[in-house]
Short mmCIF file of C-alpha atoms in Angstrom, two decimals:
data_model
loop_
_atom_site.label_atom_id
_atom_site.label_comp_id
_atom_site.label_asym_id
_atom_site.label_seq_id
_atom_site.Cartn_x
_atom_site.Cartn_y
_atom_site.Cartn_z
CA UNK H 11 129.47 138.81 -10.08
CA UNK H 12 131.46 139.14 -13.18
CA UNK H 13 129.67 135.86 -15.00
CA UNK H 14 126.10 137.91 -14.76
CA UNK H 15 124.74 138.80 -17.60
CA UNK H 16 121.34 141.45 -17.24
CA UNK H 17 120.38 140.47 -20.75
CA UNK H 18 119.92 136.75 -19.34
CA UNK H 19 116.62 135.84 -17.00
CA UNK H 20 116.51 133.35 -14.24
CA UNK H 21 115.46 130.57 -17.27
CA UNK H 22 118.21 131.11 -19.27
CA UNK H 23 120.73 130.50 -16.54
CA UNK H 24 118.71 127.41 -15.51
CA UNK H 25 119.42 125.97 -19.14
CA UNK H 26 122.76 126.92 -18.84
CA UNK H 27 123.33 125.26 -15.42
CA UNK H 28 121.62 122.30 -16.74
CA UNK H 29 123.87 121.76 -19.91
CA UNK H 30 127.05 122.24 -17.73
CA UNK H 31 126.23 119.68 -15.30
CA UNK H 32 125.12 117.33 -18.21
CA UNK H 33 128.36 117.76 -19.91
CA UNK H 34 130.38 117.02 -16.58
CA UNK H 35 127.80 113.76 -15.94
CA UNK H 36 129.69 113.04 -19.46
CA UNK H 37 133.09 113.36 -18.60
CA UNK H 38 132.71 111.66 -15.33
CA UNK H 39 130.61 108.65 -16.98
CA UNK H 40 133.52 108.38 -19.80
CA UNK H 41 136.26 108.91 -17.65
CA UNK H 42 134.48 105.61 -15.20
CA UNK H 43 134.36 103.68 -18.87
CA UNK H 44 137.76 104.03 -19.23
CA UNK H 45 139.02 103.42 -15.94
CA UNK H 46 138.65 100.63 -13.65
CA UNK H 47 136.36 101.05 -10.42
CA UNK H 48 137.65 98.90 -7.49
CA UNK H 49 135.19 97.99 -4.50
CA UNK H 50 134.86 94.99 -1.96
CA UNK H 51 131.92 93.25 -3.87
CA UNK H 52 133.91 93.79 -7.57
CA UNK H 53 135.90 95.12 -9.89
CA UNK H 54 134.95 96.40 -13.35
CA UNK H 55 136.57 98.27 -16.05
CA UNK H 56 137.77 98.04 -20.02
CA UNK H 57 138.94 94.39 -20.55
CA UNK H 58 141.76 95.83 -22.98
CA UNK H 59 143.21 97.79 -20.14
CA UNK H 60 145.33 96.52 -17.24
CA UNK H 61 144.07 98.48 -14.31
CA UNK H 62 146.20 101.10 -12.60
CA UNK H 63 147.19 99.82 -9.63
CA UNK H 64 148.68 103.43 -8.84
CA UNK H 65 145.76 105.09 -8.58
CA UNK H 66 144.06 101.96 -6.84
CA UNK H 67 146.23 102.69 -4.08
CA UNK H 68 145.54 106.87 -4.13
CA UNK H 69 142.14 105.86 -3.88
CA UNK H 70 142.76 103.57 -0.89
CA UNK H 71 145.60 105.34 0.50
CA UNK H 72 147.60 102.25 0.81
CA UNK H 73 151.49 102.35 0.76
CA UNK H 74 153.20 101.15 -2.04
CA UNK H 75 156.07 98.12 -1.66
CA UNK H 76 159.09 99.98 -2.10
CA UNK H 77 162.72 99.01 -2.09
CA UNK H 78 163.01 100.08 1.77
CA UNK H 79 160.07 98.15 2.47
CA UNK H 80 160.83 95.65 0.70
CA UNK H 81 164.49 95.46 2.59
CA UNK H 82 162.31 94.97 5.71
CA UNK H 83 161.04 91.94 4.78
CA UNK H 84 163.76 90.11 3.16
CA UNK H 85 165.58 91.12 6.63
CA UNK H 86 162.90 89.31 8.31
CA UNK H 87 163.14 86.51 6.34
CA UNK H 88 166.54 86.04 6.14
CA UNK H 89 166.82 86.40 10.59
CA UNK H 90 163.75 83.48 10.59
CA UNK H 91 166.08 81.43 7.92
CA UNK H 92 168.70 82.78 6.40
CA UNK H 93 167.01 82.68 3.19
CA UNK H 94 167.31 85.57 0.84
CA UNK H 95 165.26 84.03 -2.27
CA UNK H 96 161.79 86.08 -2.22
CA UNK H 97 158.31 84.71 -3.46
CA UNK H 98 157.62 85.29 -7.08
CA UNK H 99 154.43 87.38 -6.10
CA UNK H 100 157.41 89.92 -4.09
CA UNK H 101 159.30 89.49 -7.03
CA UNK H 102 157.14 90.72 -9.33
CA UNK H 103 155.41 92.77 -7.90
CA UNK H 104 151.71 91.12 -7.65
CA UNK H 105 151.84 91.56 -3.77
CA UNK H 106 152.29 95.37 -4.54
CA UNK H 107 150.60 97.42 -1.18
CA UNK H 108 150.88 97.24 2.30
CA UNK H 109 149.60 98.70 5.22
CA UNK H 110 151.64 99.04 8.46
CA UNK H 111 153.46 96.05 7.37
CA UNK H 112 156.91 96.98 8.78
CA UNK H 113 155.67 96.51 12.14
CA UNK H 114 154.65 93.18 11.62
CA UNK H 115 158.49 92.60 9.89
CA UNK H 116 160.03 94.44 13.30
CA UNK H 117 158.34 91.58 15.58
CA UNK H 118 159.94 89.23 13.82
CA UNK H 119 163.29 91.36 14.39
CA UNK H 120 162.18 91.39 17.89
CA UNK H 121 161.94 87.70 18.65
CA UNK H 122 158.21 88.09 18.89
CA UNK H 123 155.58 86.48 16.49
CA UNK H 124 152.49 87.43 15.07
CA UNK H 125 149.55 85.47 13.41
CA UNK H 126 148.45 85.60 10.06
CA UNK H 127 144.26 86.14 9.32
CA UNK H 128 142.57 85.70 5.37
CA UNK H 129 139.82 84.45 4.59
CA UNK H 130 136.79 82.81 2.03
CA UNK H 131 133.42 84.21 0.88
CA UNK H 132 131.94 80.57 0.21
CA UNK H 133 129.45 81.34 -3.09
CA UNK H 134 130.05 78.05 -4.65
CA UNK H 135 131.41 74.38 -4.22
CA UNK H 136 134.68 75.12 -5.91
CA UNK H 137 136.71 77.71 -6.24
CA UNK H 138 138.81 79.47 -9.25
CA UNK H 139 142.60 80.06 -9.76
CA UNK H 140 141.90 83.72 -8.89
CA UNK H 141 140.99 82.90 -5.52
CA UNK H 142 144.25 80.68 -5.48
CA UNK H 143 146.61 83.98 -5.40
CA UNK H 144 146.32 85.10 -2.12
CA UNK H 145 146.14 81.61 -0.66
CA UNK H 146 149.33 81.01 -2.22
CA UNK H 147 150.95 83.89 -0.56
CA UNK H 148 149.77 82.91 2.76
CA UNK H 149 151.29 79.75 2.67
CA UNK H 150 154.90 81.25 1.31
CA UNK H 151 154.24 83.66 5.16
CA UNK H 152 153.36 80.61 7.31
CA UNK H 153 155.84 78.87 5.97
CA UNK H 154 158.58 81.87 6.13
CA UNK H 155 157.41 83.29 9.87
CA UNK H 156 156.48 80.05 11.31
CA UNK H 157 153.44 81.76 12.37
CA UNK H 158 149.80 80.64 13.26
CA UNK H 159 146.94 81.15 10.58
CA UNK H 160 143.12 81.76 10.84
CA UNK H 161 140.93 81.71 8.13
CA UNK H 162 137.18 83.20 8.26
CA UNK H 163 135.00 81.37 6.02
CA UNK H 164 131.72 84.44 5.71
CA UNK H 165 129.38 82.47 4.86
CA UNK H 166 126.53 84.87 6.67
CA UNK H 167 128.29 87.66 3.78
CA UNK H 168 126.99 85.94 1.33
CA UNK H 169 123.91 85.33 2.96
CA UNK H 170 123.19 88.58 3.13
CA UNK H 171 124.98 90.07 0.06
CA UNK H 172 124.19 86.83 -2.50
CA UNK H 173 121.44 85.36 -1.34
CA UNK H 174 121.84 82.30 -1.06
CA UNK H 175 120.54 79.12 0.61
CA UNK H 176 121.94 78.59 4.77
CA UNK H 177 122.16 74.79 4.05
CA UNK H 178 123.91 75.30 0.89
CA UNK H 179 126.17 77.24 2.16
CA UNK H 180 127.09 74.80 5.26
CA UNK H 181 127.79 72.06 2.37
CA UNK H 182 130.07 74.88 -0.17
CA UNK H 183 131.98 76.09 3.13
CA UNK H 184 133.45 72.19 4.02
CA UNK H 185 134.00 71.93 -0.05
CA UNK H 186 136.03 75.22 0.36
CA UNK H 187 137.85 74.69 2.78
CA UNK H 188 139.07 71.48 1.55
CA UNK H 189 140.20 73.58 -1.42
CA UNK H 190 142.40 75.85 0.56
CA UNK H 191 143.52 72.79 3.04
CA UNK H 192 145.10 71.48 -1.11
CA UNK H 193 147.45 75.28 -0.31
CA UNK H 194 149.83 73.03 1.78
CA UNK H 195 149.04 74.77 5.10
CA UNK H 196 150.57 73.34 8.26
CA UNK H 197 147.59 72.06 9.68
CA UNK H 198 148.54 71.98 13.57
CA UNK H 199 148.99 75.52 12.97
CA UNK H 200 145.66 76.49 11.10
CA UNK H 201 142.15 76.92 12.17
CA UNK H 202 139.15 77.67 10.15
CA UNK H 203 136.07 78.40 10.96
CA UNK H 204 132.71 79.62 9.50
CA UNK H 205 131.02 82.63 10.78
CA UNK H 206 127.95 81.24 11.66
CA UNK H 207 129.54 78.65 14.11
CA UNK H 208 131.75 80.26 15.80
CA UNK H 209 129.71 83.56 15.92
CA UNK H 210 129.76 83.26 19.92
CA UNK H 211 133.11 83.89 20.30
CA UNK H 212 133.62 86.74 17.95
CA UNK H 213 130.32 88.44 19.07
CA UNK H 214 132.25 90.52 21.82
CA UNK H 215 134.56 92.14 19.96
CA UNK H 216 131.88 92.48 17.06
CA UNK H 217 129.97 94.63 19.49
CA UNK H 218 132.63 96.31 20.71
CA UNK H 219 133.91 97.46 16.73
CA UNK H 220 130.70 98.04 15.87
CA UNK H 221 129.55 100.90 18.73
CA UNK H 222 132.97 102.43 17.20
CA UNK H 223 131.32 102.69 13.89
CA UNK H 224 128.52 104.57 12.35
CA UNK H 225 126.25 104.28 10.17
CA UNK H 226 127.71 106.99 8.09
CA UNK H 227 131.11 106.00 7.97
CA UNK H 228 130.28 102.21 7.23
CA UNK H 229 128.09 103.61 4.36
CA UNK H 230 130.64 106.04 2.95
CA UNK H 231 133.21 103.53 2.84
CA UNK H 232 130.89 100.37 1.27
CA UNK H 233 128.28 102.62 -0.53
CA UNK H 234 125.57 101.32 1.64
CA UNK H 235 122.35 103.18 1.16
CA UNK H 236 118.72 103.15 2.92
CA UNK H 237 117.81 99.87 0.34
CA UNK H 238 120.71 97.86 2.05
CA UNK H 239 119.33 95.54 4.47
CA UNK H 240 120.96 95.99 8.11
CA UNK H 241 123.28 92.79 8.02
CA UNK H 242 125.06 94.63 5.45
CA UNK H 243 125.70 97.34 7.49
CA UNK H 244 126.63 95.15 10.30
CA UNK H 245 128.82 93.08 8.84
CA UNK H 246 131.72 94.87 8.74
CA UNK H 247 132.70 94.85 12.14
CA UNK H 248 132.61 90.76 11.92
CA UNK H 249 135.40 90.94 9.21
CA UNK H 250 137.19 92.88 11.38
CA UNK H 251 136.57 91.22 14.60
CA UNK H 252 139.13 87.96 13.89
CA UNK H 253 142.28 91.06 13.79
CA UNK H 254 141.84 91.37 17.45
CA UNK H 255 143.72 88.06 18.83
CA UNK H 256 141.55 88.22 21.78
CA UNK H 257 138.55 86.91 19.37
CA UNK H 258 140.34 83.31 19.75
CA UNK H 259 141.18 82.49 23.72
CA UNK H 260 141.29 78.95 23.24
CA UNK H 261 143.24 78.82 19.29
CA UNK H 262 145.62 81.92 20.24
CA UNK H 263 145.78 81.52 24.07
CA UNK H 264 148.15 84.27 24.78
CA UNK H 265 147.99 86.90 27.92
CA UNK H 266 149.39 89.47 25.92
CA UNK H 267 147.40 91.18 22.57
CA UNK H 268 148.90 89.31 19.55
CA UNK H 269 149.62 91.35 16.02
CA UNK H 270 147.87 90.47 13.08
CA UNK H 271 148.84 90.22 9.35
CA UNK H 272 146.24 89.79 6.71
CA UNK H 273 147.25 89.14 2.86
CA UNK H 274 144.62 89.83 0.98
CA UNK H 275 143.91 91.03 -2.26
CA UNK H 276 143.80 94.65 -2.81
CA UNK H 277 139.80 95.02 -2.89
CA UNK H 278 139.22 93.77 1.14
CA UNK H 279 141.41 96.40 1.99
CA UNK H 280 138.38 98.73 2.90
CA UNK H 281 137.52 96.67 5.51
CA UNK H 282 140.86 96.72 7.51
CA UNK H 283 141.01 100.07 6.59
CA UNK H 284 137.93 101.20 9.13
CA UNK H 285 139.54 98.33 11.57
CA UNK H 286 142.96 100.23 11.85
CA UNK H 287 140.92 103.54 12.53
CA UNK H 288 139.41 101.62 15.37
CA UNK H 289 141.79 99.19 16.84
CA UNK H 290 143.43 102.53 19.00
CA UNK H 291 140.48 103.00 20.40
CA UNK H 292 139.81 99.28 21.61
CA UNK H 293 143.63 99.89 22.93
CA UNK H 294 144.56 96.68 20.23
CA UNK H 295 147.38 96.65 18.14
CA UNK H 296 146.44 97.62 14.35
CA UNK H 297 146.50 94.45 11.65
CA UNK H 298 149.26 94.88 9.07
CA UNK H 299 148.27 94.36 5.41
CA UNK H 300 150.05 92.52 2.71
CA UNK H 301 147.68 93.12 -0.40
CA UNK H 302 147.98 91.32 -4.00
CA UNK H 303 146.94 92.32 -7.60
CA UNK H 304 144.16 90.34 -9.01
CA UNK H 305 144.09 87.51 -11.15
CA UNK H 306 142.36 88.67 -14.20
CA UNK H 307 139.54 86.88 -15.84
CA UNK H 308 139.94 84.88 -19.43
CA UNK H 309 138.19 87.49 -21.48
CA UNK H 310 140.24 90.59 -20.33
CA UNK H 311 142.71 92.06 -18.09
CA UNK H 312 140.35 95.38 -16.90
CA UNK H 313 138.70 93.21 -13.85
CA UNK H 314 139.25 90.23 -11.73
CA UNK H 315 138.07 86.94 -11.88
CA UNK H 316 135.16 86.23 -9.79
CA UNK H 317 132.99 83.18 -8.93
CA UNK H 318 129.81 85.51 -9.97
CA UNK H 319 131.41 85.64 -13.96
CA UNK H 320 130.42 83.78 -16.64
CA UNK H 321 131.35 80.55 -16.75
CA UNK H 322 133.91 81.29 -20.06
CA UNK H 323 135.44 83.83 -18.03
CA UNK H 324 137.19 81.27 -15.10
CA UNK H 325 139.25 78.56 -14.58
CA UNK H 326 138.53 76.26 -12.39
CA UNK H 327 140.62 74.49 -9.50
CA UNK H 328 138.66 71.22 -10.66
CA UNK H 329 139.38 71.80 -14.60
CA UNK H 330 141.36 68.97 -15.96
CA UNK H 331 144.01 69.70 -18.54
CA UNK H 332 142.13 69.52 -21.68
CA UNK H 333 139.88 71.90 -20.04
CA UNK H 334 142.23 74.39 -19.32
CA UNK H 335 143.93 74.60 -22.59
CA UNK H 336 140.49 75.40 -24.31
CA UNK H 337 140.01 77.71 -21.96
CA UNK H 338 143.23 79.50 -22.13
CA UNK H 339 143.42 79.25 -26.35
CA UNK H 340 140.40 81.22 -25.76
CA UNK H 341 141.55 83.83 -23.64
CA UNK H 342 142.27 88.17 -24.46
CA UNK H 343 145.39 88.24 -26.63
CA UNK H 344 147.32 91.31 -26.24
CA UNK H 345 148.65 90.31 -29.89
CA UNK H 346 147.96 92.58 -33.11
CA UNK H 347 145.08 92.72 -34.98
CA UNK H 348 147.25 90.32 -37.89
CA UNK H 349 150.23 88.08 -37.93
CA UNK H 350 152.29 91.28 -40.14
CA UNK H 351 151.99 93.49 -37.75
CA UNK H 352 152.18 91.60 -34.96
CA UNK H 353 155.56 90.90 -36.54
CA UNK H 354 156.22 94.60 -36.96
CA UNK H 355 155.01 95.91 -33.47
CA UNK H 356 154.87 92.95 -31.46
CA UNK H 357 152.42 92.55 -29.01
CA UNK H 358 151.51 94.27 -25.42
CA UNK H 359 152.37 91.61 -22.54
CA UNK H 360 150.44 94.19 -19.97
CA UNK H 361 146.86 93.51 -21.78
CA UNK H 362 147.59 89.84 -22.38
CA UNK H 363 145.81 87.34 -20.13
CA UNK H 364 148.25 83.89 -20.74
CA UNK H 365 151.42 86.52 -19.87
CA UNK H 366 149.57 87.26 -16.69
CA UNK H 367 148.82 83.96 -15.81
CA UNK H 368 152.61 83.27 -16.27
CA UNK H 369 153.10 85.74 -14.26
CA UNK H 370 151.33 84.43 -11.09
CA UNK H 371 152.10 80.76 -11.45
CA UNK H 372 155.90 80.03 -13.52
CA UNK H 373 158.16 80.08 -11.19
CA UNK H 374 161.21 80.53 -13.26
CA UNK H 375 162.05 84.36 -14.12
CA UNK H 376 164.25 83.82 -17.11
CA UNK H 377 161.61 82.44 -18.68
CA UNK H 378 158.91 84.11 -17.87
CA UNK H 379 160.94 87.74 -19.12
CA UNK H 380 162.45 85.58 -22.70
CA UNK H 381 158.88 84.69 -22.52
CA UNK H 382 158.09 88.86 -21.79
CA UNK H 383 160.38 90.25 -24.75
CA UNK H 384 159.60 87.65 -27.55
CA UNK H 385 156.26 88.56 -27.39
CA UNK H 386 156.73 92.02 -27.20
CA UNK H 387 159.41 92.26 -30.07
CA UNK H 388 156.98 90.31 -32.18
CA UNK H 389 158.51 86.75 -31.86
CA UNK H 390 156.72 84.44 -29.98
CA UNK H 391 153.45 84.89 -31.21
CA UNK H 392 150.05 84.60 -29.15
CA UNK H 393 149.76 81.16 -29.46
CA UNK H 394 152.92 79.81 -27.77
CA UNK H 395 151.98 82.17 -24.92
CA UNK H 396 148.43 80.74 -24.62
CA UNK H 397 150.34 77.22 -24.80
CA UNK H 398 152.74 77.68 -22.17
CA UNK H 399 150.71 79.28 -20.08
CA UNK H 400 148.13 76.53 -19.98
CA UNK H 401 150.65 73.99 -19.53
CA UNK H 402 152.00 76.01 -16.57
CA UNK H 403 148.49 75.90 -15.01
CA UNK H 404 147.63 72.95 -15.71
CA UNK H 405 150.91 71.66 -14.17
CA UNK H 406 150.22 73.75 -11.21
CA UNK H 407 146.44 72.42 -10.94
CA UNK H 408 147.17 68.86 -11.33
CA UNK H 409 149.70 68.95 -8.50
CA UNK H 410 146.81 71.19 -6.60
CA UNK H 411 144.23 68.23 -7.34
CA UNK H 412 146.27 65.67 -6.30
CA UNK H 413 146.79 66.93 -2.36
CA UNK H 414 143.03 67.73 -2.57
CA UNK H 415 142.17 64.52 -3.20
CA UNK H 416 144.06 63.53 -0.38
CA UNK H 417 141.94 65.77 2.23
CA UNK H 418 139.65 64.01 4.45
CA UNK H 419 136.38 65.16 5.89
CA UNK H 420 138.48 64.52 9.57
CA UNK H 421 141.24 66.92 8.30
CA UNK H 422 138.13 69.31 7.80
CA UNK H 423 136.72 68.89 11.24
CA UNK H 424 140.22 69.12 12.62
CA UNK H 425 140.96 72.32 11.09
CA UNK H 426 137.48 73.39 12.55
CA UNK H 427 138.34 72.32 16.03
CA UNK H 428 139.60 74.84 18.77
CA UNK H 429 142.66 74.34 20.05
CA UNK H 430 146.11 76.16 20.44
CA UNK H 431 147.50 76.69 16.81
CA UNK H 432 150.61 78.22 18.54
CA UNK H 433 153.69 76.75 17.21
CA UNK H 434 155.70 78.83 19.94
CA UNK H 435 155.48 79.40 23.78
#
């Protein structure tokens, strides 16, 4: 061995092994500081840089929305309606990874329809205008495909992952939903329900994803170890369960096995990942995936907000208008350290919170990239960014509150009940 060195005993190559591996614990723990890590229970990394969505999808091994894919769907959309006008979010590029989703396009092509499945983790009675992203894009789909829509509202998740009170969580899963009913969704063609009601009727296909799974591969993929209680490690398969069309035979009452498309944001994709591995095997056709970017939180772009943040670090759907504008005045500035060079160098739109925020809720793209380049050139300052973008919020929140207000405790039960949700024969 041409590293062995006679002169050296067995202790001085133990020293020597232990100062290499220290110095790689290093460059792995700085490398994780400076890069953003991406799971289903959170996202953390530097708040002055924008994660790297690139390598989010390497690590997931997502596909990326290219031009070809995304010449698919406008097709799609443009044989439902002739329209050829895309969503801002497929625009810009916030719904930015897919998986499978050309199938779901070519049953459209095919005079065929499929449903659409998201969903809620109810962990408190309102939610945030992160959570408001991919509930946004679901709409833009229902209202493009003419398509049905289930929603899973996991309230056992957090029960097991949050701990949190049962009866609580009955009374935050009706506020929820009333939250997401504000969306606009069709409501003849929706049905939500909470796991732990309508647990019979998923339970067979539960069972039957879960004796596809094991333990090893559910812990691999989650990071489950021998401290995680077994709901957990169950749970899983009952996120995946509502993908098979079979788990609703009275809301989807179809002989043959309906396709599924889930948008999401980019971190549930782990789950639907272990689903398409399995749906073959349960002789099911796999869910396609639309997946968004995250919404990030006030104090920096390296993360997403998240109902388990500090308070500072969210806006609320409930926040009024005055709220919002402190908020946002307060929020990561991707501006320069002072007003000269600021002026000189202008400031970095991809770090700066109130740019992303205009990203995911003005609708008009002229503004939004005069908007882009002042601020980057160094001539719209920080503070007209911060201004416009709460006014653009709060616009889009008031207008949110309004049709909330207007939701019933019937619409809720409605919404609850089973029946067909099929807008088609």
């Amino acid at each position: 061995m041409y590293w062995w060195r006679p002169e050296f005993n067995f202790l001085t190559y133990l020293v020597i092994f232990i100062q290499v591996a220290y110095l790689e614990m290093l460059r792995l723990s700085s490398r994780c500081l400076c890069e953003a890590v991406v799971t289903p229970w959170g996202v953390s990394g530097p708040k002055d840089a924008p994660l790297k969505y690139a390598k989010v999808i390497e690590q997931f091994g997502s596909e990326p929305m290219t031009e070809e894919m995304m010449g698919h769907f406008k097709a799609a959309v443009a044989h439902m309606n002739g329209e050829t006008e895309m969503h801002k979010f497929m625009r810009r590029n916030i719904a930015f990874t897919h998986r499978g989703l050309e199938q779901a396009m070519q049953e459209i092509m095919n005079e065929k329809k499929f449903y659409l499945y998201t969903g809620r983790g109810p962990s408190d009675k309102t939610m945030h205008i992160g959570h408001a992203v991919p509930f946004m894009l679901t709409k833009y789909l229902q209202d493009q495909f003419d398509v049905p829509l289930v929603i899973q509202m996991t309230d056992d998740e957090k029960f097991l992952f949050r701990d949190l009170d049962m009866d609580k969580l009955q009374t935050m899963t009706r506020e929820n939903i009333k939250d997401i009913l504000s969306f606009g969704f069709d409501l003849k063609k929706t049905f939500v329900f909470n796991n732990l009601n309508y647990m019979q009727r998923l339970y067979p296909n539960t069972l039957r994803i879960q004796r596809q799974l094991t333990f090893n591969k559910v812990s691999s993929t989650f990071g489950f170890d021998n401290s995680s209680n077994i709901g957990k490690i169950a749970f899983p398969a009952i996120q995946a369960a509502p993908c098979l069309s079979s788990s609703f035979p009275v809301v989807l009452p179809v002989k043959s096995k309906m396709k599924c498309l889930i948008p999401c944001a980019i971190d549930q994709d782990p789950f639907f990942m272990l689903t398409r591995d399995v749906c073959p095997k349960l002789k099911s056709p796999k869910p396609s995936l639309l997946m968004t970017k995250f919404l990030p939180p006030l104090n920096g772009v390296g993360g997403k907000m998240s109902s388990s943040g500090e308070s500072h670090t969210q806006v609320l759907l409930t926040d009024d208008r005055k709220t919002v504008h402190k908020k946002i005045k307060r929020s990561f500035s991707g501006g320069a350290a002072t007003l000269e060079e600021f002026k000189e160098k202008g400031g970095d739109a991809e770090i700066d919170v109130a740019y992303q925020y205009l990203k995911h809720f003005l609708e008009d793209d002229a503004e939004l990239q005069e908007l882009h380049d002042g601020f980057t050139s160094g001539t719209i300052h920080s503070g007209i960014m911060k201004q416009r973008a709460a006014d653009v919020v709060a616009d889009f929140l008031e207008q949110l509150q309004e049709r909330r207000a207007a939701i019933t405790e019937e619409d809720v039960d409605f919404v609850m009940s089973e029946r067909s949700i099929l807008p088609f024969n």
